[in-house]
Amino acid sequence: MKLGRLNHVGVATPDLDASIAHYRDIMGATDITEPFVLDSQKVRVCFVNTPGENGTAGTQIELLEPTDPDSAVGKWIEKNPLGGQHHICYEVPDIHEAKAWFESKGKRVLGEPRIGAHGTLIFFVHPKDMGGQLTEIMETPKDGAH
Amino acid sequence: MKLGRLNHVGVATPDLDASIAHYRDIMGATDITEPFVLDSQKVRVCFVNTPGENGTAGTQIELLEPTDPDSAVGKWIEKNPLGGQHHICYEVPDIHEAKAWFESKGKRVLGEPRIGAHGTLIFFVHPKDMGGQLTEIMETPKDGAH
């Protein structure tokens, strides 16, 4: 496998609206997407777009607020009530090839590929197999890498 | 302040060489810088370069191994023995203006600006004031954004 684009850093928050205000008013973000609910992960989500080099799109911050305390992100917030860095997400050209690759290396893939926040297939790899980092792998959207 | 480029995600590790092997052999990184010791932070450091859009430089992964257990990263590893996401770093054009900005917003800046791993001035902002994220602010290198 060849390292893909670092699509986003997932940041969990107990209060999505307060986090949006923080990125806008303190960090100076000018491009934050409209929040929506991603039912499959029981989160309300939006993306903070950061600038890349030479006017390209940079790595996004994905803000995640649990919609249910009894969910993966809900339990994470229970342990980390302020929020913080939750996962990291790399793009791949083919999600099924990537799944086979990680499994062939003995990495635990958490479930089958499913539709993620960017509308393409994603899976997560167990943080204990990834140097403590919960790692999301997502197929690059066909219309570009955002 | 206007949101700057997401320069890197800092990832702490108990074993830098094992992490380099992980990024190279599992994640498929082809561009990893030579490790060096950053005495001021008591860490051994290297950068994994990830691809940005259209051949530009993407956000880096900064791998950090403590050189002393009695240091900020050493204590973090004691609590998180597998390693994991430690901080996030944004670029600014002027480090002193940025420090004044964060302080004017009531954010705790941790110490005076000092030379960071990219050779430019940096400071950290307290995670409790930043949604649980230890946040590094670095002045963009004059020769480009790497």
Coordinates of N, CA and C in Angstrom, one line a residue, chain B:
Chain B
M1 N -7.4 36.4 13.8 CA -6.5 35.5 13.3 C -7.2 34.7 12.2
K2 N -6.4 34.3 11.2 CA -7.0 33.5 10.1 C -6.4 32.1 10.2
L3 N -7.2 31.1 10.0 CA -6.7 29.7 10.2 C -5.5 29.4 9.2
G4 N -4.4 29.0 9.8 CA -3.3 28.6 8.9 C -3.3 27.2 8.5
R5 N -2.2 26.8 7.8 CA -2.0 25.5 7.4 C -1.9 24.5 8.6
L6 N -2.5 23.3 8.5 CA -2.3 22.3 9.5 C -1.0 21.6 9.1
N7 N 0.1 22.1 9.8 CA 1.4 21.7 9.5 C 1.6 20.2 9.8
H8 N 1.3 19.8 11.1 CA 1.5 18.4 11.4 C 0.6 18.0 12.6
V9 N 0.5 16.6 12.7 CA -0.2 16.0 13.8 C 1.0 15.3 14.6
G10 N 1.1 15.7 15.8 CA 2.2 15.1 16.7 C 1.7 13.8 17.2
V11 N 2.5 12.7 17.0 CA 2.1 11.4 17.5 C 3.2 10.9 18.3
A12 N 2.9 10.6 19.6 CA 3.9 10.2 20.5 C 4.1 8.6 20.4
T13 N 5.3 8.2 20.6 CA 5.5 6.7 20.5 C 6.6 6.3 21.5
P14 N 6.4 5.1 22.1 CA 7.5 4.6 23.0 C 8.7 4.1 22.2
D15 N 8.6 4.0 20.9 CA 9.7 3.4 20.1 C 9.7 4.0 18.7
L16 N 10.5 5.0 18.5 CA 10.5 5.7 17.2 C 10.8 4.8 16.1
D17 N 11.8 3.9 16.2 CA 12.2 3.0 15.1 C 11.0 2.1 14.7
A18 N 10.3 1.6 15.7 CA 9.2 0.7 15.4 C 8.1 1.5 14.7
S19 N 7.9 2.8 15.1 CA 6.8 3.6 14.5 C 7.2 3.9 13.0
I20 N 8.5 4.2 12.8 CA 9.0 4.4 11.4 C 8.7 3.2 10.6
A21 N 9.0 2.0 11.1 CA 8.7 0.8 10.4 C 7.2 0.6 10.1
H22 N 6.4 1.0 11.1 CA 4.9 0.9 10.9 C 4.5 1.8 9.7
Y23 N 4.9 3.1 9.8 CA 4.5 4.0 8.7 C 5.0 3.6 7.3
R24 N 6.2 3.0 7.3 CA 6.9 2.6 6.0 C 6.2 1.3 5.5
D25 N 6.1 0.3 6.4 CA 5.8 -1.0 5.9 C 4.3 -1.3 5.9
I26 N 3.6 -0.7 6.8 CA 2.1 -0.9 6.9 C 1.3 0.2 6.2
M27 N 1.7 1.4 6.5 CA 0.9 2.6 6.0 C 1.5 3.0 4.6
G28 N 2.7 2.5 4.2 CA 3.1 2.8 2.9 C 3.8 4.1 2.7
A29 N 4.3 4.7 3.7 CA 5.0 6.0 3.6 C 6.3 5.8 2.8
T30 N 6.6 6.7 1.9 CA 7.8 6.6 1.1 C 8.8 7.8 1.4
D31 N 8.3 8.7 2.3 CA 9.1 9.9 2.5 C 9.1 10.2 4.1
I32 N 10.1 9.7 4.7 CA 10.2 9.9 6.2 C 11.6 10.5 6.5
T33 N 11.6 11.6 7.2 CA 12.8 12.3 7.4 C 13.7 11.6 8.5
E34 N 15.0 11.9 8.4 CA 16.0 11.3 9.4 C 15.7 11.8 10.8
P35 N 15.6 10.8 11.8 CA 15.4 11.3 13.1 C 16.5 12.1 13.7
F36 N 16.1 13.0 14.6 CA 17.1 13.9 15.3 C 16.5 14.2 16.7
V37 N 17.4 14.6 17.6 CA 17.0 14.9 18.9 C 16.7 16.4 19.1
L38 N 15.6 16.7 19.6 CA 15.2 18.1 19.9 C 15.3 18.2 21.4
D39 N 16.5 18.7 21.8 CA 16.8 18.8 23.3 C 15.8 19.6 24.1
S40 N 15.3 20.7 23.5 CA 14.5 21.6 24.3 C 13.2 20.9 24.7
Q41 N 12.8 19.9 23.9 CA 11.5 19.1 24.3 C 11.8 17.7 24.7
K42 N 13.1 17.4 24.8 CA 13.5 16.0 25.3 C 12.8 14.9 24.5
V43 N 12.9 15.0 23.2 CA 12.3 14.1 22.3 C 13.3 13.8 21.1
R44 N 13.1 12.5 20.6 CA 13.7 12.2 19.3 C 12.6 12.3 18.3
V45 N 12.8 12.9 17.2 CA 11.7 13.3 16.3 C 12.0 12.9 14.9
C46 N 11.0 12.6 14.1 CA 11.1 12.6 12.7 C 9.7 12.9 12.1
F47 N 9.7 13.2 10.8 CA 8.5 13.6 10.1 C 8.1 12.6 9.0
V48 N 6.9 12.1 9.0 CA 6.4 11.3 7.9 C 5.7 12.3 7.0
N49 N 6.1 12.4 5.8 CA 5.5 13.3 4.8 C 4.4 12.6 4.1
T50 N 3.2 13.2 4.2 CA 2.0 12.6 3.5 C 1.7 13.5 2.2
P51 N 1.1 12.9 1.2 CA 0.9 13.6 0.0 C -0.3 14.6 0.2
G52 N -0.2 15.8 -0.3 CA -1.3 16.7 -0.4 C -2.0 16.6 -1.7
E53 N -2.9 17.6 -2.0 CA -3.6 17.6 -3.3 C -2.7 18.0 -4.4
N54 N -2.8 17.4 -5.5 CA -2.1 17.9 -6.7 C -0.6 18.0 -6.6
G55 N 0.0 17.0 -5.9 CA 1.4 17.0 -5.7 C 2.0 18.0 -4.7
T56 N 1.1 18.7 -4.0 CA 1.6 19.6 -2.9 C 2.0 18.7 -1.7
A57 N 2.7 19.4 -0.8 CA 3.0 18.7 0.5 C 1.8 18.7 1.4
G58 N 1.5 17.6 2.0 CA 0.3 17.4 2.9 C 0.8 17.7 4.3
T59 N -0.2 17.6 5.2 CA 0.1 17.6 6.6 C 1.0 16.5 7.0
Q60 N 2.0 16.8 7.8 CA 3.0 15.8 8.3 C 2.5 15.1 9.5
I61 N 3.0 13.9 9.7 CA 2.9 13.2 11.0 C 4.3 13.4 11.7
E62 N 4.3 14.0 12.8 CA 5.5 14.2 13.6 C 5.6 13.1 14.6
L63 N 6.5 12.2 14.5 CA 6.7 11.1 15.5 C 7.7 11.6 16.6
L64 N 7.2 11.3 17.8 CA 8.0 11.9 19.0 C 8.2 10.7 19.9
E65 N 9.5 10.5 20.2 CA 9.8 9.5 21.3 C 10.6 10.3 22.4
P66 N 10.1 10.1 23.6 CA 10.8 10.8 24.7 C 12.2 10.3 24.9
T67 N 13.1 11.3 25.2 CA 14.5 10.9 25.5 C 14.7 10.8 27.0
D68 N 13.7 11.2 27.7 CA 13.7 11.3 29.2 C 12.3 11.0 29.7
P69 N 12.2 10.0 30.6 CA 10.8 9.8 31.1 C 10.3 11.0 31.9
D70 N 11.2 11.8 32.4 CA 10.7 13.0 33.2 C 10.6 14.2 32.3
S71 N 9.8 14.1 31.3 CA 9.6 15.2 30.3 C 8.1 15.2 30.0
A72 N 7.6 16.2 29.3 CA 6.2 16.2 28.9 C 5.8 15.0 28.1
V73 N 6.5 14.7 27.1 CA 6.2 13.5 26.3 C 6.4 12.2 27.0
G74 N 7.5 12.2 27.9 CA 7.7 11.0 28.7 C 6.6 10.7 29.6
K75 N 6.0 11.7 30.2 CA 4.9 11.5 31.1 C 3.6 11.1 30.4
W76 N 3.5 11.6 29.2 CA 2.3 11.3 28.4 C 2.4 9.8 28.0
I77 N 3.6 9.4 27.6 CA 3.8 7.9 27.3 C 3.5 7.0 28.5
E78 N 3.9 7.5 29.6 CA 3.6 6.7 30.8 C 2.1 6.4 31.0
K79 N 1.3 7.5 30.6 CA -0.1 7.3 30.7 C -0.7 6.6 29.5
N80 N 0.0 6.7 28.4 CA -0.5 6.1 27.1 C 0.6 5.2 26.5
P81 N 0.8 4.0 27.1 CA 2.0 3.3 26.8 C 2.1 2.9 25.3
L82 N 1.0 2.8 24.6 CA 1.1 2.4 23.2 C 1.5 3.6 22.3
G83 N 1.4 4.8 22.9 CA 1.5 6.0 22.1 C 0.2 6.4 21.5
G84 N 0.2 7.4 20.6 CA -1.1 7.9 20.0 C -1.0 9.4 19.7
Q85 N -2.1 10.0 19.4 CA -2.1 11.4 19.0 C -1.8 12.3 20.2
H86 N -0.8 13.1 20.1 CA -0.4 13.9 21.2 C -0.7 15.4 21.0
H87 N -0.5 16.0 19.9 CA -0.9 17.4 19.6 C -1.1 17.6 18.2
I88 N -1.5 18.9 17.9 CA -1.8 19.3 16.5 C -1.2 20.6 16.3
C89 N -0.6 20.9 15.1 CA 0.2 22.1 14.9 C -0.3 22.9 13.7
Y90 N -0.6 24.1 13.9 CA -1.0 25.1 12.9 C 0.1 26.1 12.6
E91 N 0.2 26.5 11.4 CA 1.1 27.6 11.0 C 0.5 29.0 11.2
V92 N 1.3 29.9 11.5 CA 0.9 31.3 11.5 C 2.1 32.1 10.9
P93 N 1.7 33.3 10.3 CA 2.8 34.1 9.7 C 3.7 34.8 10.7
D94 N 3.1 35.1 11.9 CA 3.9 35.9 12.9 C 3.6 35.3 14.3
I95 N 4.6 34.7 14.9 CA 4.4 34.0 16.2 C 4.1 34.9 17.3
H96 N 4.6 36.1 17.3 CA 4.3 37.0 18.4 C 2.9 37.6 18.4
E97 N 2.5 37.9 17.2 CA 1.1 38.3 17.0 C 0.1 37.2 17.4
A98 N 0.5 36.0 17.1 CA -0.4 34.8 17.4 C -0.4 34.7 18.9
K99 N 0.7 34.8 19.6 CA 0.7 34.7 21.1 C -0.2 35.7 21.7
A100 N -0.1 37.0 21.2 CA -0.9 38.1 21.8 C -2.4 37.8 21.5
W101 N -2.7 37.2 20.3 CA -4.1 36.9 20.0 C -4.7 35.9 21.0
F102 N -3.9 34.7 21.1 CA -4.5 33.7 22.0 C -4.6 34.2 23.5
E103 N -3.6 35.0 23.9 CA -3.7 35.5 25.3 C -4.9 36.5 25.4
S104 N -5.1 37.3 24.3 CA -6.3 38.2 24.4 C -7.6 37.5 24.5
K105 N -7.6 36.2 24.1 CA -8.8 35.4 24.1 C -8.9 34.6 25.4
G106 N -7.9 34.8 26.3 CA -7.9 34.1 27.6 C -7.4 32.7 27.5
K107 N -6.6 32.4 26.4 CA -6.1 31.0 26.3 C -4.7 31.0 26.9
R108 N -4.4 29.9 27.6 CA -3.1 29.8 28.3 C -2.0 29.4 27.4
V109 N -1.1 30.3 27.0 CA 0.1 30.0 26.2 C 1.1 29.5 27.2
L110 N 1.7 28.3 26.8 CA 2.6 27.6 27.7 C 4.1 28.1 27.4
G111 N 4.5 29.1 28.1 CA 5.9 29.6 28.0 C 6.1 30.5 26.8
E112 N 7.3 30.9 26.7 CA 7.7 31.9 25.6 C 7.9 31.1 24.3
P113 N 7.8 31.8 23.1 CA 8.1 31.2 21.9 C 9.6 30.7 21.9
R114 N 9.7 29.5 21.3 CA 11.1 28.9 21.3 C 11.2 28.1 20.0
I115 N 12.4 27.7 19.6 CA 12.7 27.0 18.3 C 12.1 25.6 18.4
G116 N 11.3 25.3 17.4 CA 10.7 24.0 17.3 C 11.4 23.1 16.3
A117 N 10.8 21.9 16.0 CA 11.4 20.9 15.2 C 11.6 21.3 13.7
H118 N 10.9 22.4 13.3 CA 11.1 22.9 11.9 C 12.1 24.1 11.9
G119 N 12.6 24.4 13.1 CA 13.6 25.5 13.1 C 13.0 26.9 13.2
T120 N 11.7 27.0 13.4 CA 11.1 28.3 13.5 C 10.5 28.4 14.9
L121 N 10.1 29.6 15.3 CA 9.5 29.7 16.7 C 8.1 29.1 16.8
I122 N 7.9 28.5 17.9 CA 6.7 27.8 18.2 C 6.3 28.1 19.7
F123 N 5.0 27.9 20.0 CA 4.5 27.8 21.4 C 3.4 26.8 21.4
F124 N 3.0 26.4 22.6 CA 1.9 25.5 22.8 C 0.8 26.2 23.6
V125 N -0.4 25.8 23.3 CA -1.6 26.4 24.0 C -2.2 25.2 24.8
H126 N -2.6 25.6 26.1 CA -3.1 24.6 27.0 C -4.3 23.8 26.5
P127 N -4.2 22.4 26.5 CA -5.4 21.7 26.0 C -6.7 22.0 26.6
K128 N -6.7 22.3 27.9 CA -8.0 22.6 28.6 C -8.6 23.9 28.0
D129 N -7.9 24.7 27.4 CA -8.5 25.9 26.7 C -8.8 25.7 25.3
M130 N -8.5 24.5 24.8 CA -8.6 24.2 23.3 C -9.3 22.9 23.0
G131 N -10.4 22.7 23.7 CA -11.3 21.6 23.5 C -10.6 20.3 23.7
G132 N -9.6 20.2 24.6 CA -8.9 19.0 24.9 C -7.7 18.7 24.0
Q133 N -7.5 19.6 23.1 CA -6.3 19.4 22.2 C -5.1 20.2 22.5
L134 N -4.0 19.6 22.9 CA -2.8 20.3 23.0 C -2.5 20.9 21.6
T135 N -2.3 22.2 21.5 CA -2.2 22.9 20.2 C -0.9 23.6 20.1
E136 N -0.1 23.3 19.1 CA 1.1 24.0 18.8 C 0.9 25.0 17.7
I137 N 1.5 26.1 17.9 CA 1.4 27.2 16.9 C 2.8 27.4 16.4
M138 N 3.1 27.4 15.1 CA 4.4 27.6 14.6 C 4.5 28.6 13.6
E139 N 5.6 29.4 13.5 CA 5.7 30.3 12.5 C 6.1 29.6 11.2
T140 N 5.5 29.9 10.1 CA 5.8 29.3 8.8 C 7.3 29.5 8.5
P141 N 8.0 28.4 8.1 CA 9.4 28.6 7.7 C 9.4 29.5 6.4
K142 N 10.4 30.3 6.4 CA 10.5 31.3 5.3 C 10.7 30.6 3.9
D143 N 11.3 29.4 3.9 CA 11.6 28.7 2.7 C 10.4 27.8 2.3
G144 N 9.3 28.0 2.9 CA 8.1 27.1 2.5 C 7.5 26.5 3.7
A145 N 6.5 25.7 3.6 CA 5.7 25.4 4.7 C 6.0 24.0 5.2
H146 N 7.2 23.4 4.9 CA 7.4 22.0 5.4 C 8.1 22.1 6.8

